[in-house]
Structure formats: structure tokens, C-alpha cells
Amino acid sequence: VRLIYGEVASIDRPSKTVSFRAWGEPSSIQEVSYDVLVLATGSDCVVPPIPGYRTGLSGIFAYRTIEDVDGILRSASGGARTAAVVGGGLLGLEAAKALSDLSLETCILQRGPFLMDKQLDEQAASMLHAKVSAMGIAVHHSVSILEILHDRGALVGLRVQERGSEPRILTLDVLVFACGIRPRDQLARQCGLEIGSSGGVKIDRQLRSADPSIYAIGEVASVEGQFCDGLWQPGVEHADVLAQYLVGARNARIGDSDLSTKLKLLPFDVASFGASRAFWSQRQFEKQDNDGLLRVVHTDAVKGTHCQLIFSSDGRRLLGGLLVGDASDYRRLHGLCLSGADVTEEGLLPKGECDAKRRRMGFRSGEHRQEETSET
């Protein structure tokens, strides 16, 4: 294996060459040829267009690389006292916890209506909000950032507006963006590869781009041109399938990636798991009229736990679930969900629950169930 450290300048598809500048030799363009080229360029943190923002302002960071983290640590040790995280998703919550651990007064600014709004329903997010607030981290949702305020090249604050409120000023020493990613597809665009609907290199289920000699994996890969996965596990699966394919397993294909997530750095559990992408894209965890799904919800306000399990209409398949406060059963539930196995003997629903419930609600065969909730 020949390892080259440098920056790729361009890809020439007709000649099957890659031009690059080796580190330490920025003025010298070199070339390397290929039979097969794999793009694994990952993604960049999204920084929304905000008045007052410019590259180089001190105190403003993405939450993406080791260099970003080193910069945050230097700010914290250099006298910073207040911090805000833009984004209330998985990465934003973990960033806020890290800033709080550095003894910075920390808040989360979430554009959406509640925390983790891509993975949780409002009830689960409300309990998560309470737990995050109890850690001393303020949470502001439905927030618009109107302006970044700076003085002599350094961040001093934000002008923000929460829905239904007047604009106000937040005084800040540190601002961290953790509000999404954008595929690093510049090289693919430069060489004329087909791009997915939301960016990234359009690939088929065998990781091939529009050019049969070029493949893409990880966060830059747009599966069938429809979506890029911003999680670590799908990238590992991509690499494994591509390796099999390139050594001769011509039937190797990627399936639907498992997008289940479990927060790791907070002092309490939060997990969202599903059998397929539809669990999140169709928001199956939220009750919808006539969707034919059976939901069982248990909330214990005293213990601070919330569990929602979503089943197929006959109660036989576990389609997904949300766990807040206690995810000790995550591994088992996640496994049952992915396996598609019949769960009627797993004790997740009392035996005969579906039929008994149907009788109580006055339903006849073929009609939909309603949500069942037990609260303590």
C-alpha cells in the first residue's frame, strides 16, 4: 500500500488519473493513475448563512475535527465563560455536554420545535428537554439567529429571536455549530459525476457512480441519488460491501442502513431505533390517522423515563421505538426490530392484547388500532 499525504486538485476520468499536491510541496502538481477510484471524502459541518459571520472570527467553531476540539479547549482554558451550541440533534447535545463539562455556562439554540426533532416525538423530546435543563444547560427552541456580533475579530454575542418573542442579545465567548453536514462532493462535481438530489455522489447499491470505474462510500455517497447517511455505521457497511465486490463477490450489495441512534455522552439514556428508514422518514413514531400501526407508550414521570414501542397492525413485528431515561433494554429491542421476527412471545405486549384491545374499542376485522398509553 502506498500512502500519499496531500490535497487532491482534480480527477481526469478519460485518462484515469488523479492530480494532487503533496504536503510540503504545494507548488508541485503530481499525478497517480487508477483502475478503480473510491471517493471517501466525507462531509463538512454546515454553517448557515448568518449576517455578521465571516471566516476567521475567533470564538466560532464547527464540531467536526480534532482541530475544532483543540480550538474549543484553548478558548475554555483562555478565560471563556459562556457558550452556545447551534443545533439540538445528537451531535449538538453531545457538544453541549462537553462544553458544560469545561465549566462553561452553556445553552442550546435549536431551530426546530424541540430537541432531536428528527428522531423523537414531542412527548419524548419534552422529557429529554427537562433532563438537559437539569444538567444546567439552557435549551431554546424555535430560535432564529439574526446576527453574529463581534468586536476586533472576536465573537461577543448573538442577536436571536425565539418564536413569539422580541429579539434579544446573548453575550457569548464561544459559539459551536453542530447543525448538520454537507457532503464533500467538490471533486465529483469537478470531474462531472452525477450528483444526488441533496448533494453527494449518486451511487447504486453496489456503490458505483455514473462512471463504472469510480465508487463512493460513507457520507459522500448518495444512495440511488436520494440520501446521504451522516452516521458512522453506514460508512463501515459501505466499505465492507465494496471490498467484497472488488475482490469478486459480484452479488454484494448494500441494503437499507440502520439509522438507529443512542446517545453515549450524556448522563442518561436516549435511544431511537427502527426497522427501516421509513421509521424516521415517515415519522412512524408519531401517531398519524389511519396508519394502521399499534403503539404502546409508558411514561413514568417519577423515574423520568419514557418508552414508546411501535408494532405492525397485528402486533407481530416490532417496527421501532423511542427510549428516554432508561435504555437498558435497547440491545434486545433493537435486535428484535432489525430481525423482523415474530415478537408475540417476547412479552412486549400482553398475550391477546391486540384482540382484547380491538374488542374494547369496538373495532371489527380490518380496522385500525388506536394508541395505548399508560402513565405513572
mmCIF file of C-alpha atoms in Angstrom:
data_model
loop_
_atom_site.group_PDB
_atom_site.id
_atom_site.type_symbol
_atom_site.label_atom_id
_atom_site.label_comp_id
_atom_site.label_asym_id
_atom_site.label_seq_id
_atom_site.Cartn_x
_atom_site.Cartn_y
_atom_site.Cartn_z
ATOM 1 C CA VAL A 1 0.000 0.000 0.000
ATOM 2 C CA ARG A 2 1.350 3.394 -0.982
ATOM 3 C CA LEU A 3 0.162 6.151 1.331
ATOM 4 C CA ILE A 4 0.305 9.723 -0.010
ATOM 5 C CA TYR A 5 -0.322 12.764 2.166
ATOM 6 C CA GLY A 6 -1.573 15.694 0.149
ATOM 7 C CA GLU A 7 -4.510 17.540 -1.368
ATOM 8 C CA VAL A 8 -6.272 16.285 -4.495
ATOM 9 C CA ALA A 9 -6.598 19.005 -7.127
ATOM 10 C CA SER A 10 -8.627 17.211 -9.816
ATOM 11 C CA ILE A 11 -9.770 13.928 -11.309
ATOM 12 C CA ASP A 12 -9.344 13.244 -15.027
ATOM 13 C CA ARG A 13 -11.785 10.482 -15.891
ATOM 14 C CA PRO A 14 -10.762 9.905 -19.562
ATOM 15 C CA SER A 15 -7.103 9.342 -18.592
ATOM 16 C CA LYS A 16 -7.967 7.739 -15.223
ATOM 17 C CA THR A 17 -5.583 9.965 -13.281
ATOM 18 C CA VAL A 18 -5.764 11.971 -10.076
ATOM 19 C CA SER A 19 -3.750 15.187 -9.742
ATOM 20 C CA PHE A 20 -2.570 16.193 -6.269
ATOM 21 C CA ARG A 21 -0.247 18.439 -4.307
ATOM 22 C CA ALA A 22 1.868 16.524 -1.829
ATOM 23 C CA TRP A 23 2.238 18.031 1.633
ATOM 24 C CA GLY A 24 5.415 20.065 1.811
ATOM 25 C CA GLU A 25 5.421 20.574 -1.974
ATOM 26 C CA PRO A 26 2.462 22.936 -2.591
ATOM 27 C CA SER A 27 3.780 24.271 -5.892
ATOM 28 C CA SER A 28 4.296 20.841 -7.447
ATOM 29 C CA ILE A 29 1.382 19.023 -9.112
ATOM 30 C CA GLN A 30 1.808 15.250 -9.268
ATOM 31 C CA GLU A 31 -0.343 12.520 -10.782
ATOM 32 C CA VAL A 32 -1.305 8.986 -9.881
ATOM 33 C CA SER A 33 -3.240 6.647 -12.177
ATOM 34 C CA TYR A 34 -6.044 4.284 -11.199
ATOM 35 C CA ASP A 35 -8.078 1.369 -12.468
ATOM 36 C CA VAL A 36 -10.622 1.800 -9.704
ATOM 37 C CA LEU A 37 -11.135 5.020 -7.751
ATOM 38 C CA VAL A 38 -13.020 5.169 -4.440
ATOM 39 C CA LEU A 39 -14.246 8.519 -3.147
ATOM 40 C CA ALA A 40 -14.415 8.579 0.653
ATOM 41 C CA THR A 41 -14.189 12.332 1.171
ATOM 42 C CA GLY A 42 -16.775 12.539 3.953
ATOM 43 C CA SER A 43 -18.628 15.726 4.782
ATOM 44 C CA ASP A 44 -18.265 19.209 6.222
ATOM 45 C CA CYS A 45 -20.213 20.860 9.010
ATOM 46 C CA VAL A 46 -22.986 23.132 7.781
ATOM 47 C CA VAL A 47 -22.634 26.764 8.842
ATOM 48 C CA PRO A 48 -25.875 28.610 7.997
ATOM 49 C CA PRO A 49 -25.606 31.979 6.249
ATOM 50 C CA ILE A 50 -25.888 34.409 9.158
ATOM 51 C CA PRO A 51 -25.295 38.172 8.977
ATOM 52 C CA GLY A 52 -22.052 39.070 10.695
ATOM 53 C CA TYR A 53 -20.372 35.731 10.113
ATOM 54 C CA ARG A 54 -17.017 35.600 8.402
ATOM 55 C CA THR A 55 -14.218 33.079 8.292
ATOM 56 C CA GLY A 56 -11.542 33.641 10.881
ATOM 57 C CA LEU A 57 -13.620 35.114 13.694
ATOM 58 C CA SER A 58 -12.169 33.830 16.958
ATOM 59 C CA GLY A 59 -14.527 32.016 19.291
ATOM 60 C CA ILE A 60 -16.555 30.361 16.498
ATOM 61 C CA PHE A 61 -16.116 26.660 15.795
ATOM 62 C CA ALA A 62 -17.611 23.734 13.973
ATOM 63 C CA TYR A 63 -17.830 20.475 15.935
ATOM 64 C CA ARG A 64 -16.234 18.191 13.421
ATOM 65 C CA THR A 65 -12.467 17.688 13.646
ATOM 66 C CA ILE A 66 -9.695 17.299 16.212
ATOM 67 C CA GLU A 67 -8.597 20.832 15.321
ATOM 68 C CA ASP A 68 -12.087 22.112 16.187
ATOM 69 C CA VAL A 69 -11.958 20.434 19.583
ATOM 70 C CA ASP A 70 -8.442 21.746 20.250
ATOM 71 C CA GLY A 71 -9.666 25.277 19.498
ATOM 72 C CA ILE A 72 -12.608 24.914 21.887
ATOM 73 C CA LEU A 73 -10.283 23.647 24.628
ATOM 74 C CA ARG A 74 -7.946 26.600 24.121
ATOM 75 C CA SER A 75 -10.873 29.023 24.405
ATOM 76 C CA ALA A 76 -12.095 27.369 27.592
ATOM 77 C CA SER A 77 -8.654 27.468 29.186
ATOM 78 C CA GLY A 78 -8.143 31.040 27.989
ATOM 79 C CA GLY A 79 -10.921 32.553 30.074
ATOM 80 C CA ALA A 80 -14.105 31.875 28.097
ATOM 81 C CA ARG A 81 -17.156 31.715 30.342
ATOM 82 C CA THR A 82 -20.250 31.409 28.129
ATOM 83 C CA ALA A 83 -21.014 29.164 25.166
ATOM 84 C CA ALA A 84 -23.853 28.310 22.797
ATOM 85 C CA VAL A 85 -24.373 25.327 20.507
ATOM 86 C CA VAL A 86 -26.352 25.787 17.306
ATOM 87 C CA GLY A 87 -28.255 22.544 16.778
ATOM 88 C CA GLY A 88 -30.239 20.321 19.118
ATOM 89 C CA GLY A 89 -29.624 16.968 17.451
ATOM 90 C CA LEU A 90 -27.332 14.132 18.501
ATOM 91 C CA LEU A 91 -24.085 15.994 17.872
ATOM 92 C CA GLY A 92 -25.384 19.244 19.346
ATOM 93 C CA LEU A 93 -26.378 17.568 22.602
ATOM 94 C CA GLU A 94 -23.006 15.888 22.928
ATOM 95 C CA ALA A 95 -21.229 19.182 22.148
ATOM 96 C CA ALA A 96 -23.289 20.983 24.801
ATOM 97 C CA LYS A 97 -22.396 18.325 27.379
ATOM 98 C CA ALA A 98 -18.693 18.693 26.511
ATOM 99 C CA LEU A 99 -18.839 22.495 26.875
ATOM 100 C CA SER A 100 -20.689 22.204 30.185
ATOM 101 C CA ASP A 101 -18.019 19.799 31.430
ATOM 102 C CA LEU A 102 -15.461 22.536 30.659
ATOM 103 C CA SER A 103 -17.339 24.716 33.204
ATOM 104 C CA LEU A 104 -18.787 26.995 30.516
ATOM 105 C CA GLU A 105 -22.284 28.382 31.003
ATOM 106 C CA THR A 106 -23.916 26.626 28.050
ATOM 107 C CA CYS A 107 -27.116 26.894 26.052
ATOM 108 C CA ILE A 108 -28.524 25.063 23.016
ATOM 109 C CA LEU A 109 -30.134 27.003 20.174
ATOM 110 C CA GLN A 110 -32.476 24.720 18.237
ATOM 111 C CA ARG A 111 -34.217 25.932 15.100
ATOM 112 C CA GLY A 112 -36.770 23.122 15.252
ATOM 113 C CA PRO A 113 -39.712 22.846 17.661
ATOM 114 C CA PHE A 114 -37.915 20.527 20.102
ATOM 115 C CA LEU A 115 -34.687 18.618 20.717
ATOM 116 C CA MET A 116 -33.782 15.708 18.408
ATOM 117 C CA ASP A 117 -36.809 16.500 16.274
ATOM 118 C CA LYS A 118 -35.625 14.096 13.545
ATOM 119 C CA GLN A 119 -35.579 11.108 15.938
ATOM 120 C CA LEU A 120 -38.108 11.824 18.709
ATOM 121 C CA ASP A 121 -41.730 12.803 19.064
ATOM 122 C CA GLU A 122 -42.739 15.803 21.167
ATOM 123 C CA GLN A 123 -43.512 13.797 24.293
ATOM 124 C CA ALA A 124 -40.123 12.079 24.347
ATOM 125 C CA ALA A 125 -38.370 15.344 23.487
ATOM 126 C CA SER A 126 -40.128 17.117 26.355
ATOM 127 C CA MET A 127 -38.666 14.648 28.839
ATOM 128 C CA LEU A 128 -35.242 14.999 27.197
ATOM 129 C CA HIS A 129 -35.556 18.804 27.484
ATOM 130 C CA ALA A 130 -36.217 18.509 31.209
ATOM 131 C CA LYS A 131 -33.206 16.254 31.723
ATOM 132 C CA VAL A 132 -30.872 18.530 29.758
ATOM 133 C CA SER A 133 -32.132 21.572 31.683
ATOM 134 C CA ALA A 134 -31.484 19.736 34.955
ATOM 135 C CA MET A 135 -27.827 19.487 33.906
ATOM 136 C CA GLY A 136 -27.667 23.289 33.905
ATOM 137 C CA ILE A 137 -27.795 23.572 30.092
ATOM 138 C CA ALA A 138 -30.406 26.058 28.867
ATOM 139 C CA VAL A 139 -32.482 24.972 25.860
ATOM 140 C CA HIS A 140 -34.047 27.433 23.414
ATOM 141 C CA HIS A 141 -36.134 26.023 20.573
ATOM 142 C CA SER A 142 -37.817 27.609 17.551
ATOM 143 C CA VAL A 143 -34.882 30.033 17.509
ATOM 144 C CA SER A 144 -33.704 32.213 14.608
ATOM 145 C CA ILE A 145 -30.173 33.622 14.725
ATOM 146 C CA LEU A 146 -30.467 37.130 13.348
ATOM 147 C CA GLU A 147 -26.850 38.281 13.622
ATOM 148 C CA ILE A 148 -23.426 37.286 14.887
ATOM 149 C CA LEU A 149 -21.923 40.113 16.948
ATOM 150 C CA HIS A 150 -18.167 40.577 17.043
ATOM 151 C CA ASP A 151 -15.586 43.123 18.079
ATOM 152 C CA ARG A 152 -11.967 43.325 16.877
ATOM 153 C CA GLY A 153 -12.234 39.972 15.154
ATOM 154 C CA ALA A 154 -13.673 38.111 18.130
ATOM 155 C CA LEU A 155 -17.153 36.815 18.914
ATOM 156 C CA VAL A 156 -19.023 38.806 21.570
ATOM 157 C CA GLY A 157 -22.585 37.553 21.155
ATOM 158 C CA LEU A 158 -25.641 36.755 19.062
ATOM 159 C CA ARG A 159 -28.852 38.553 18.292
ATOM 160 C CA VAL A 160 -31.563 35.889 18.405
ATOM 161 C CA GLN A 161 -35.322 35.624 18.295
ATOM 162 C CA GLU A 162 -37.463 32.847 19.710
ATOM 163 C CA ARG A 163 -40.872 32.314 18.191
ATOM 164 C CA GLY A 164 -43.366 34.770 19.626
ATOM 165 C CA SER A 165 -40.721 36.828 21.428
ATOM 166 C CA GLU A 166 -38.829 40.030 20.767
ATOM 167 C CA PRO A 167 -35.224 39.816 19.517
ATOM 168 C CA ARG A 168 -32.621 39.792 22.260
ATOM 169 C CA ILE A 169 -28.854 39.674 22.704
ATOM 170 C CA LEU A 170 -26.966 36.658 24.048
ATOM 171 C CA THR A 171 -23.482 37.521 25.317
ATOM 172 C CA LEU A 172 -21.113 34.726 24.275
ATOM 173 C CA ASP A 173 -17.442 33.792 24.290
ATOM 174 C CA VAL A 174 -17.799 30.522 22.331
ATOM 175 C CA LEU A 175 -20.186 29.527 19.534
ATOM 176 C CA VAL A 176 -20.247 25.948 18.209
ATOM 177 C CA PHE A 177 -22.089 24.854 15.079
ATOM 178 C CA ALA A 178 -23.451 21.298 15.196
ATOM 179 C CA CYS A 179 -26.477 21.670 12.938
ATOM 180 C CA GLY A 180 -25.933 19.250 10.090
ATOM 181 C CA ILE A 181 -23.444 18.162 7.459
ATOM 182 C CA ARG A 182 -22.862 18.701 3.755
ATOM 183 C CA PRO A 183 -21.199 16.014 1.555
ATOM 184 C CA ARG A 184 -17.733 16.957 0.337
ATOM 185 C CA ASP A 185 -18.541 16.334 -3.324
ATOM 186 C CA GLN A 186 -16.435 19.075 -4.930
ATOM 187 C CA LEU A 187 -14.150 16.585 -6.710
ATOM 188 C CA ALA A 188 -17.133 14.642 -8.018
ATOM 189 C CA ARG A 189 -18.638 17.834 -9.412
ATOM 190 C CA GLN A 190 -15.285 18.880 -10.905
ATOM 191 C CA CYS A 191 -14.986 15.670 -12.909
ATOM 192 C CA GLY A 192 -18.642 15.632 -13.974
ATOM 193 C CA LEU A 193 -20.052 12.740 -11.943
ATOM 194 C CA GLU A 194 -23.790 12.621 -11.355
ATOM 195 C CA ILE A 195 -24.775 14.217 -8.049
ATOM 196 C CA GLY A 196 -27.618 13.206 -5.726
ATOM 197 C CA SER A 197 -30.687 15.322 -5.087
ATOM 198 C CA SER A 198 -29.222 16.661 -1.818
ATOM 199 C CA GLY A 199 -25.589 16.550 -2.857
ATOM 200 C CA GLY A 200 -23.108 13.686 -2.726
ATOM 201 C CA VAL A 201 -22.077 11.230 -5.416
ATOM 202 C CA LYS A 202 -25.034 9.309 -6.807
ATOM 203 C CA ILE A 203 -24.337 5.582 -6.423
ATOM 204 C CA ASP A 204 -26.190 2.333 -6.960
ATOM 205 C CA ARG A 205 -26.491 -0.472 -4.406
ATOM 206 C CA GLN A 206 -23.021 -1.709 -5.372
ATOM 207 C CA LEU A 207 -21.504 1.701 -4.584
ATOM 208 C CA ARG A 208 -20.867 2.526 -8.283
ATOM 209 C CA SER A 209 -21.146 6.068 -9.544
ATOM 210 C CA ALA A 210 -22.220 7.014 -13.076
ATOM 211 C CA ASP A 211 -18.622 6.158 -14.045
ATOM 212 C CA PRO A 212 -18.154 2.362 -13.638
ATOM 213 C CA SER A 213 -14.538 2.906 -12.546
ATOM 214 C CA ILE A 214 -15.435 5.261 -9.685
ATOM 215 C CA TYR A 215 -17.149 4.295 -6.424
ATOM 216 C CA ALA A 216 -18.176 6.302 -3.356
ATOM 217 C CA ILE A 217 -18.641 5.292 0.267
ATOM 218 C CA GLY A 218 -19.578 6.955 3.536
ATOM 219 C CA GLU A 219 -21.058 10.397 3.973
ATOM 220 C CA VAL A 220 -20.274 11.491 0.401
ATOM 221 C CA ALA A 221 -22.257 8.604 -1.098
ATOM 222 C CA SER A 222 -25.830 9.401 -2.138
ATOM 223 C CA VAL A 223 -27.595 6.040 -2.332
ATOM 224 C CA GLU A 224 -29.581 5.940 -5.588
ATOM 225 C CA GLY A 225 -29.304 9.724 -5.575
ATOM 226 C CA GLN A 226 -31.806 10.057 -2.731
ATOM 227 C CA PHE A 227 -29.955 10.364 0.586
ATOM 228 C CA CYS A 228 -26.549 10.541 2.247
ATOM 229 C CA ASP A 229 -26.165 8.875 5.637
ATOM 230 C CA GLY A 230 -24.479 11.070 8.227
ATOM 231 C CA LEU A 231 -23.668 8.241 10.620
ATOM 232 C CA TRP A 232 -20.537 6.166 11.151
ATOM 233 C CA GLN A 233 -22.086 2.685 10.877
ATOM 234 C CA PRO A 234 -23.409 3.003 7.285
ATOM 235 C CA GLY A 235 -19.920 4.017 6.147
ATOM 236 C CA VAL A 236 -18.465 0.860 7.671
ATOM 237 C CA GLU A 237 -21.115 -1.202 5.876
ATOM 238 C CA HIS A 238 -20.322 0.572 2.585
ATOM 239 C CA ALA A 239 -16.616 -0.225 2.917
ATOM 240 C CA ASP A 240 -17.285 -3.870 3.734
ATOM 241 C CA VAL A 241 -19.620 -4.402 0.760
ATOM 242 C CA LEU A 242 -17.309 -2.595 -1.647
ATOM 243 C CA ALA A 243 -14.322 -4.679 -0.530
ATOM 244 C CA GLN A 244 -16.328 -7.858 -1.159
ATOM 245 C CA TYR A 245 -17.446 -6.604 -4.562
ATOM 246 C CA LEU A 246 -13.973 -5.591 -5.720
ATOM 247 C CA VAL A 247 -12.459 -8.979 -4.851
ATOM 248 C CA GLY A 248 -15.074 -10.815 -6.867
ATOM 249 C CA ALA A 249 -18.320 -11.086 -4.888
ATOM 250 C CA ARG A 250 -20.384 -9.569 -7.689
ATOM 251 C CA ASN A 251 -23.654 -10.092 -5.810
ATOM 252 C CA ALA A 252 -22.523 -7.958 -2.862
ATOM 253 C CA ARG A 253 -24.933 -5.065 -2.353
ATOM 254 C CA ILE A 254 -25.730 -2.567 0.362
ATOM 255 C CA GLY A 255 -29.158 -2.767 1.945
ATOM 256 C CA ASP A 256 -31.013 -0.134 3.913
ATOM 257 C CA SER A 257 -28.650 1.277 6.507
ATOM 258 C CA ASP A 258 -29.555 1.010 10.167
ATOM 259 C CA LEU A 259 -30.116 4.599 11.319
ATOM 260 C CA SER A 260 -30.789 3.694 14.938
ATOM 261 C CA THR A 261 -29.042 6.009 17.384
ATOM 262 C CA LYS A 262 -28.157 6.014 21.058
ATOM 263 C CA LEU A 263 -26.617 8.976 22.847
ATOM 264 C CA LYS A 264 -23.380 7.985 24.537
ATOM 265 C CA LEU A 265 -22.010 11.036 26.338
ATOM 266 C CA LEU A 266 -24.945 12.218 28.422
ATOM 267 C CA PRO A 267 -25.521 11.004 31.997
ATOM 268 C CA PHE A 268 -28.869 9.494 30.977
ATOM 269 C CA ASP A 269 -30.090 7.286 28.142
ATOM 270 C CA VAL A 270 -31.718 8.399 24.903
ATOM 271 C CA ALA A 271 -32.278 5.997 22.027
ATOM 272 C CA SER A 272 -34.268 5.874 18.797
ATOM 273 C CA PHE A 273 -34.365 2.622 16.801
ATOM 274 C CA GLY A 274 -36.266 1.451 13.745
ATOM 275 C CA ALA A 275 -36.577 -1.486 11.376
ATOM 276 C CA SER A 276 -36.152 0.664 8.275
ATOM 277 C CA ARG A 277 -35.560 4.202 7.064
ATOM 278 C CA ALA A 278 -39.338 4.635 6.894
ATOM 279 C CA PHE A 279 -39.484 4.699 10.693
ATOM 280 C CA TRP A 280 -37.867 8.157 10.577
ATOM 281 C CA SER A 281 -38.685 9.434 7.071
ATOM 282 C CA GLN A 282 -42.393 8.686 7.581
ATOM 283 C CA ARG A 283 -42.196 9.539 11.301
ATOM 284 C CA GLN A 284 -43.860 6.283 12.304
ATOM 285 C CA PHE A 285 -43.092 7.160 15.933
ATOM 286 C CA GLU A 286 -45.752 9.887 15.752
ATOM 287 C CA LYS A 287 -49.411 8.924 15.787
ATOM 288 C CA GLN A 288 -50.995 9.510 12.388
ATOM 289 C CA ASP A 289 -54.594 8.981 11.362
ATOM 290 C CA ASN A 290 -55.290 5.617 9.739
ATOM 291 C CA ASP A 291 -51.658 4.478 9.602
ATOM 292 C CA GLY A 292 -52.635 1.009 10.847
ATOM 293 C CA LEU A 293 -49.869 0.792 13.468
ATOM 294 C CA LEU A 294 -50.144 -0.278 17.099
ATOM 295 C CA ARG A 295 -48.366 1.907 19.651
ATOM 296 C CA VAL A 296 -47.713 1.205 23.296
ATOM 297 C CA VAL A 297 -46.393 4.110 25.388
ATOM 298 C CA HIS A 298 -45.284 4.066 29.002
ATOM 299 C CA THR A 299 -44.193 7.251 30.770
ATOM 300 C CA ASP A 300 -43.036 7.332 34.396
ATOM 301 C CA ALA A 301 -42.770 10.951 35.494
ATOM 302 C CA VAL A 302 -41.340 9.962 38.879
ATOM 303 C CA LYS A 303 -38.455 7.923 37.455
ATOM 304 C CA GLY A 304 -38.094 10.239 34.476
ATOM 305 C CA THR A 305 -38.463 7.507 31.861
ATOM 306 C CA HIS A 306 -40.371 7.287 28.608
ATOM 307 C CA CYS A 307 -40.751 4.239 26.378
ATOM 308 C CA GLN A 308 -42.726 4.034 23.164
ATOM 309 C CA LEU A 309 -42.822 0.864 21.069
ATOM 310 C CA ILE A 310 -44.412 0.773 17.619
ATOM 311 C CA PHE A 311 -45.739 -2.515 16.216
ATOM 312 C CA SER A 312 -47.253 -3.702 12.973
ATOM 313 C CA SER A 313 -51.054 -3.697 12.946
ATOM 314 C CA ASP A 314 -51.197 -7.361 14.001
ATOM 315 C CA GLY A 315 -48.710 -6.809 16.829
ATOM 316 C CA ARG A 316 -46.304 -9.401 15.470
ATOM 317 C CA ARG A 317 -43.422 -7.180 14.310
ATOM 318 C CA LEU A 318 -41.634 -4.504 16.282
ATOM 319 C CA LEU A 319 -41.122 -1.587 13.875
ATOM 320 C CA GLY A 320 -39.210 0.718 16.193
ATOM 321 C CA GLY A 321 -39.156 2.557 19.456
ATOM 322 C CA LEU A 322 -38.109 5.593 21.481
ATOM 323 C CA LEU A 323 -36.415 5.302 24.874
ATOM 324 C CA VAL A 324 -35.638 8.228 27.192
ATOM 325 C CA GLY A 325 -34.188 7.936 30.679
ATOM 326 C CA ASP A 326 -33.704 4.165 30.574
ATOM 327 C CA ALA A 327 -32.348 2.335 27.530
ATOM 328 C CA SER A 328 -31.151 -0.763 29.372
ATOM 329 C CA ASP A 329 -33.255 -2.932 27.039
ATOM 330 C CA TYR A 330 -32.027 -1.182 23.890
ATOM 331 C CA ARG A 331 -29.815 -4.013 22.626
ATOM 332 C CA ARG A 332 -32.580 -6.624 22.850
ATOM 333 C CA LEU A 333 -35.293 -4.396 21.380
ATOM 334 C CA HIS A 334 -33.009 -3.171 18.619
ATOM 335 C CA GLY A 335 -32.120 -6.745 17.691
ATOM 336 C CA LEU A 336 -35.765 -7.848 17.606
ATOM 337 C CA CYS A 337 -36.630 -4.843 15.484
ATOM 338 C CA LEU A 338 -33.924 -5.493 12.878
ATOM 339 C CA SER A 339 -34.585 -9.232 12.741
ATOM 340 C CA GLY A 340 -38.231 -8.810 11.734
ATOM 341 C CA ALA A 341 -39.025 -11.764 13.984
ATOM 342 C CA ASP A 342 -42.448 -12.510 15.420
ATOM 343 C CA VAL A 343 -42.400 -10.821 18.835
ATOM 344 C CA THR A 344 -45.712 -12.106 20.182
ATOM 345 C CA GLU A 345 -43.892 -14.412 22.627
ATOM 346 C CA GLU A 346 -41.396 -11.765 23.791
ATOM 347 C CA GLY A 347 -43.663 -10.249 26.432
ATOM 348 C CA LEU A 348 -43.636 -6.788 24.864
ATOM 349 C CA LEU A 349 -47.437 -6.922 24.655
ATOM 350 C CA PRO A 350 -49.656 -8.948 26.985
ATOM 351 C CA LYS A 351 -50.838 -12.103 25.253
ATOM 352 C CA GLY A 352 -54.055 -11.419 23.352
ATOM 353 C CA GLU A 353 -53.552 -7.660 23.705
ATOM 354 C CA CYS A 354 -54.431 -6.862 20.096
ATOM 355 C CA ASP A 355 -57.694 -8.805 20.109
ATOM 356 C CA ALA A 356 -58.689 -7.572 23.567
ATOM 357 C CA LYS A 357 -57.985 -4.023 22.598
ATOM 358 C CA ARG A 358 -59.954 -4.387 19.387
ATOM 359 C CA ARG A 359 -62.962 -5.630 21.355
ATOM 360 C CA ARG A 360 -62.680 -2.782 23.882
ATOM 361 C CA MET A 361 -62.549 -0.186 21.119
ATOM 362 C CA GLY A 362 -65.425 -1.781 19.205
ATOM 363 C CA PHE A 363 -63.348 -2.475 16.076
ATOM 364 C CA ARG A 364 -64.124 -5.090 13.513
ATOM 365 C CA SER A 365 -61.615 -7.089 11.481
ATOM 366 C CA GLY A 366 -59.505 -4.918 9.198
ATOM 367 C CA GLU A 367 -59.975 -1.656 11.107
ATOM 368 C CA HIS A 368 -57.113 0.314 12.660
ATOM 369 C CA ARG A 369 -55.968 0.330 16.279
ATOM 370 C CA GLN A 370 -55.559 3.430 18.343
ATOM 371 C CA GLU A 371 -52.612 4.369 20.557
ATOM 372 C CA GLU A 372 -52.494 2.923 24.057
ATOM 373 C CA THR A 373 -50.748 4.872 26.773
ATOM 374 C CA SER A 374 -50.056 4.006 30.387
ATOM 375 C CA GLU A 375 -48.633 6.700 32.632
ATOM 376 C CA THR A 376 -47.304 6.550 36.142
#
